[in-house]
Amino acid sequence: MAERHFQLYDTTLRDGTQQEGMLLTTDDKLAVARHLDAFGVGYIEGGWPGAVPKDTAFFHRAKTELDLSTAQLVAFGATRRAGATAADDPQVRALLDAETPVVTLVAKAHTRHVELALRTTLTENLAMIESTVRHLVRNGRRVFLDAEHYFDGFRANREYALAVVRAAAEAGAETVVLCDTNGGSLPEEIRAVVSDTLAATGVGLGIHCHDDTGCAVANTLAAVDAGVDHVQGTAHGYGERCGNADLFTVSSNLVLKRGIEVVPVERLRELAGIGRAIGELTGVPGRPDAPYVGSAAFVHKAGLHASALRVDPDLYQHTRPELVGNEMRTLVSDMGGRSSVELKARSLGYPVDAGSDAVARTASRVKDLENRGYAFESADASFELLLRAELAGGALDLPFSVESWKVGINQLPNGLVRTEALVRLKLQGMQVSATGTGNGPVNALDRAVHSALDQFFPELAALELVDYQVRVLNAEAGSGAAARVLISFRNGARRWGTVGVDGNSVTASWAALLDAVYFVLLSARDAEPETALPAVAAAS
Ligand SMILES: CC(=O)SCCNC(=O)CCNC(=O)[C@H](O)C(C)(C)COP(=O)(O)OP(=O)(O)OC[C@H]1O[C@@H](n2cnc3c(N)ncnc32)[C@H](O)[C@@H]1OP(=O)(O)O
Ligand SMILES: CC(=O)C(=O)O
């Protein structure tokens, strides 16, 4: 047998798009293909030309618009219809018209499917495989054959499943891909069937697994152990029902755990970014807890873990996040201690030590506040203010203080509801008052604050609220329940969060809003320490 190289085969654009809610335009498909190529997959299955009009368009445009550097483009389709010739079958013709170097044919490998779904004879199915593969090879295509329902078919009729593999290989298929189409197999079953098939046929094999038992990645690795050298999967495990084998997890495992360089190690370092880009294009982001590329894949919350990570990140991580383009983060919460505060503070640019009193006080305040309903893990800016206060000995040197504020909501005779806020602030000993109207209390307070302060602090113009969430903390108290408000805001390129808690949800919102304003002003003061506070003579 000729020397074979390991093949990484992506079917995001075909099987991945069979996922509920996945609706890609041809432009989206072209863009996703470019990212997959940048990642370094060997093959990109673009769709089923002749069956899906968008896919026909994709292959047409790919001829001029897709300049792949690593991957080969693959057209996917079925074997010829029963009782016809491959040359006369319009679907087979569409596969040739796609002008891809490789074609993957799907064929039935389970007797029950041949008889019930295809409604033809077992002999004719083998002839359909043989003649379609031969026709494509004769027309200059490399051919892979997806043997559908192979594992269930093997259990039902081993000899027939093997006959399918032999028929495809003898006609010229380079690889026969054994498909766990219903996704119901477990790793030991996959390993046994692949080993048996390989021993019985000697044909180059691939694997295509679905995740209906949550074992698609494990099944893929089991098949590799048993001798396949072609693995299929999709970005983020997209796919019908429970999805396909996640190609990001499979390739990371193969490179980092098995030493099989299905993609060069330097390309693997781009993986998390490529995953995010593909998630944005498809509108279906990867799971935060996805292995390797998930936003939470290297995030640590437990204090004891943080304590060990300070000494050596390997103590609580199975691999280094930078190898897959991800990053380690530590969360501060009531589950953390001094080490969590140190790691978080350092990531924010404060070179503190877990042994310091300020860090111990910060950790203790976080525990106390979280016990009262605060949540700092997505409120970095509030945490930073708290830390700064403790580093400064307990209180912050704030650029202004609040004298009072109020919000009024009135329904006008014409039915319109108007919300107005009034804030009275103190700045360098002077009172500054301003009002703001908005579509709700937070919007009105935000506008009133900008109206009062922007003239003195132009840097506030960069503060933009982008998200607002309220969570009831003790629902059993009914309308008297306390509320936790989380505000996300943008300050320049970076997104931050603040938190406020109170029995009154508007008061909680005001606290979170004030934290955002203080944070922006203190950050600006740090950036330009020589800048004096502006004169307030113009204050009204
Ligand atoms: C496991 C997999 O994921 S394989 C990929 C599956 N992907 C898709 O089905 C997406 C694209 N599919 C389509 O656009 C359409 O289903 C088409 C164009 C393929 C067929 O459309 P239609 O002819 O309208 O038929 P329908 O969708 O009802 O499918 C049934 C026909 O497909 C035939 N068929 C089913 N499986 C196969 C197969 N593996 N090979 C060839 N024909 C098949 C059936 O025999 C039936 O043909 P008949 O009507 O002549 O009896
Ligand atoms: C071919 C394919 O997608 C399957 O059998 O699952």
mmCIF file with all atom_site columns, C-alpha atoms and ligand atoms in Angstrom, residues 14 18 48 51-52 76 78-79 81 91 108 117-119 148 181, ligand 1:
data_model
loop_
_atom_site.group_PDB
_atom_site.id
_atom_site.type_symbol
_atom_site.label_atom_id
_atom_site.label_alt_id
_atom_site.label_comp_id
_atom_site.label_asym_id
_atom_site.label_entity_id
_atom_site.label_seq_id
_atom_site.pdbx_PDB_ins_code
_atom_site.Cartn_x
_atom_site.Cartn_y
_atom_site.Cartn_z
_atom_site.occupancy
_atom_site.B_iso_or_equiv
_atom_site.pdbx_formal_charge
_atom_site.auth_seq_id
_atom_site.auth_comp_id
_atom_site.auth_asym_id
_atom_site.auth_atom_id
_atom_site.pdbx_PDB_model_num
ATOM   1  C CA  . ARG A 1 14  ? -22.298 20.616 4.461  1.00 0.00 ? 14  ARG A CA  1
ATOM   2  C CA  . GLN A 1 18  ? -27.740 20.650 8.737  1.00 0.00 ? 18  GLN A CA  1
ATOM   3  C CA  . TRP A 1 48  ? -24.099 19.332 -2.202 1.00 0.00 ? 48  TRP A CA  1
ATOM   4  C CA  . ALA A 1 51  ? -29.272 19.419 -4.695 1.00 0.00 ? 51  ALA A CA  1
ATOM   5  C CA  . VAL A 1 52  ? -29.001 22.675 -2.747 1.00 0.00 ? 52  VAL A CA  1
ATOM   6  C CA  . PHE A 1 76  ? -20.530 16.093 -1.750 1.00 0.00 ? 76  PHE A CA  1
ATOM   7  C CA  . ALA A 1 78  ? -25.059 10.735 -3.617 1.00 0.00 ? 78  ALA A CA  1
ATOM   8  C CA  . THR A 1 79  ? -24.377 7.757  -5.844 1.00 0.00 ? 79  THR A CA  1
ATOM   9  C CA  . ARG A 1 81  ? -29.996 6.591  -8.963 1.00 0.00 ? 81  ARG A CA  1
ATOM   10 C CA  . GLN A 1 91  ? -26.824 14.897 -9.735 1.00 0.00 ? 91  GLN A CA  1
ATOM   11 C CA  . LYS A 1 108 ? -25.809 3.161  1.923  1.00 0.00 ? 108 LYS A CA  1
ATOM   12 C CA  . ALA A 1 117 ? -34.931 4.144  2.122  1.00 0.00 ? 117 ALA A CA  1
ATOM   13 C CA  . LEU A 1 118 ? -33.364 3.565  -1.280 1.00 0.00 ? 118 LEU A CA  1
ATOM   14 C CA  . ARG A 1 119 ? -35.953 0.959  -2.247 1.00 0.00 ? 119 ARG A CA  1
ATOM   15 C CA  . GLU A 1 148 ? -23.660 5.841  5.707  1.00 0.00 ? 148 GLU A CA  1
ATOM   16 C CA  . THR A 1 181 ? -24.767 8.357  11.069 1.00 0.00 ? 181 THR A CA  1
HETATM 17 C C1  . LIG B 2 .   ? -26.362 11.300 6.441  1.00 0.00 ? 1   LIG B C1  1
HETATM 18 C C2  . LIG B 2 .   ? -26.382 12.547 5.626  1.00 0.00 ? 1   LIG B C2  1
HETATM 19 O O1  . LIG B 2 .   ? -26.342 13.591 6.233  1.00 0.00 ? 1   LIG B O1  1
HETATM 20 S S1  . LIG B 2 .   ? -26.382 12.456 3.951  1.00 0.00 ? 1   LIG B S1  1
HETATM 21 C C3  . LIG B 2 .   ? -26.710 14.090 3.413  1.00 0.00 ? 1   LIG B C3  1
HETATM 22 C C4  . LIG B 2 .   ? -28.132 14.461 3.531  1.00 0.00 ? 1   LIG B C4  1
HETATM 23 N N1  . LIG B 2 .   ? -28.308 15.781 3.009  1.00 0.00 ? 1   LIG B N1  1
HETATM 24 C C5  . LIG B 2 .   ? -29.421 16.178 2.420  1.00 0.00 ? 1   LIG B C5  1
HETATM 25 O O2  . LIG B 2 .   ? -30.403 15.454 2.300  1.00 0.00 ? 1   LIG B O2  1
HETATM 26 C C6  . LIG B 2 .   ? -29.445 17.607 1.951  1.00 0.00 ? 1   LIG B C6  1
HETATM 27 C C7  . LIG B 2 .   ? -29.742 17.744 0.463  1.00 0.00 ? 1   LIG B C7  1
HETATM 28 N N2  . LIG B 2 .   ? -30.921 17.015 0.058  1.00 0.00 ? 1   LIG B N2  1
HETATM 29 C C8  . LIG B 2 .   ? -31.799 17.480 -0.888 1.00 0.00 ? 1   LIG B C8  1
HETATM 30 O O3  . LIG B 2 .   ? -31.674 18.604 -1.371 1.00 0.00 ? 1   LIG B O3  1
HETATM 31 C C9  . LIG B 2 .   ? -32.895 16.584 -1.316 1.00 0.00 ? 1   LIG B C9  1
HETATM 32 O O4  . LIG B 2 .   ? -33.244 15.690 -0.283 1.00 0.00 ? 1   LIG B O4  1
HETATM 33 C C10 . LIG B 2 .   ? -32.463 15.758 -2.606 1.00 0.00 ? 1   LIG B C10 1
HETATM 34 C C11 . LIG B 2 .   ? -32.315 16.748 -3.761 1.00 0.00 ? 1   LIG B C11 1
HETATM 35 C C12 . LIG B 2 .   ? -31.177 14.984 -2.381 1.00 0.00 ? 1   LIG B C12 1
HETATM 36 C C13 . LIG B 2 .   ? -33.553 14.745 -2.950 1.00 0.00 ? 1   LIG B C13 1
HETATM 37 O O5  . LIG B 2 .   ? -34.764 15.442 -3.077 1.00 0.00 ? 1   LIG B O5  1
HETATM 38 P P1  . LIG B 2 .   ? -36.093 14.699 -3.622 1.00 0.00 ? 1   LIG B P1  1
HETATM 39 O O6  . LIG B 2 .   ? -35.778 13.978 -4.866 1.00 0.00 ? 1   LIG B O6  1
HETATM 40 O O7  . LIG B 2 .   ? -37.143 15.738 -3.653 1.00 0.00 ? 1   LIG B O7  1
HETATM 41 O O8  . LIG B 2 .   ? -36.438 13.578 -2.552 1.00 0.00 ? 1   LIG B O8  1
HETATM 42 P P2  . LIG B 2 .   ? -36.422 13.463 -0.988 1.00 0.00 ? 1   LIG B P2  1
HETATM 43 O O9  . LIG B 2 .   ? -35.728 14.621 -0.343 1.00 0.00 ? 1   LIG B O9  1
HETATM 44 O O10 . LIG B 2 .   ? -37.772 13.197 -0.515 1.00 0.00 ? 1   LIG B O10 1
HETATM 45 O O11 . LIG B 2 .   ? -35.486 12.180 -0.800 1.00 0.00 ? 1   LIG B O11 1
HETATM 46 C C14 . LIG B 2 .   ? -35.944 10.918 -1.207 1.00 0.00 ? 1   LIG B C14 1
HETATM 47 C C15 . LIG B 2 .   ? -35.222 10.395 -2.419 1.00 0.00 ? 1   LIG B C15 1
HETATM 48 O O12 . LIG B 2 .   ? -33.795 10.330 -2.158 1.00 0.00 ? 1   LIG B O12 1
HETATM 49 C C16 . LIG B 2 .   ? -33.377 8.967  -2.405 1.00 0.00 ? 1   LIG B C16 1
HETATM 50 N N3  . LIG B 2 .   ? -32.228 8.672  -1.547 1.00 0.00 ? 1   LIG B N3  1
HETATM 51 C C17 . LIG B 2 .   ? -32.202 8.573  -0.221 1.00 0.00 ? 1   LIG B C17 1
HETATM 52 N N4  . LIG B 2 .   ? -30.959 8.297  0.175  1.00 0.00 ? 1   LIG B N4  1
HETATM 53 C C18 . LIG B 2 .   ? -30.180 8.253  -0.910 1.00 0.00 ? 1   LIG B C18 1
HETATM 54 C C19 . LIG B 2 .   ? -28.815 7.998  -1.173 1.00 0.00 ? 1   LIG B C19 1
HETATM 55 N N5  . LIG B 2 .   ? -27.958 7.766  -0.173 1.00 0.00 ? 1   LIG B N5  1
HETATM 56 N N6  . LIG B 2 .   ? -28.391 8.003  -2.432 1.00 0.00 ? 1   LIG B N6  1
HETATM 57 C C20 . LIG B 2 .   ? -29.227 8.273  -3.451 1.00 0.00 ? 1   LIG B C20 1
HETATM 58 N N7  . LIG B 2 .   ? -30.521 8.524  -3.286 1.00 0.00 ? 1   LIG B N7  1
HETATM 59 C C21 . LIG B 2 .   ? -30.983 8.514  -2.017 1.00 0.00 ? 1   LIG B C21 1
HETATM 60 C C22 . LIG B 2 .   ? -34.596 8.141  -2.061 1.00 0.00 ? 1   LIG B C22 1
HETATM 61 O O13 . LIG B 2 .   ? -34.521 6.852  -2.655 1.00 0.00 ? 1   LIG B O13 1
HETATM 62 C C23 . LIG B 2 .   ? -35.680 8.971  -2.684 1.00 0.00 ? 1   LIG B C23 1
HETATM 63 O O14 . LIG B 2 .   ? -35.672 8.800  -4.074 1.00 0.00 ? 1   LIG B O14 1
HETATM 64 P P3  . LIG B 2 .   ? -37.053 8.542  -4.893 1.00 0.00 ? 1   LIG B P3  1
HETATM 65 O O15 . LIG B 2 .   ? -37.902 9.734  -4.618 1.00 0.00 ? 1   LIG B O15 1
HETATM 66 O O16 . LIG B 2 .   ? -36.605 8.428  -6.288 1.00 0.00 ? 1   LIG B O16 1
HETATM 67 O O17 . LIG B 2 .   ? -37.617 7.329  -4.294 1.00 0.00 ? 1   LIG B O17 1
#
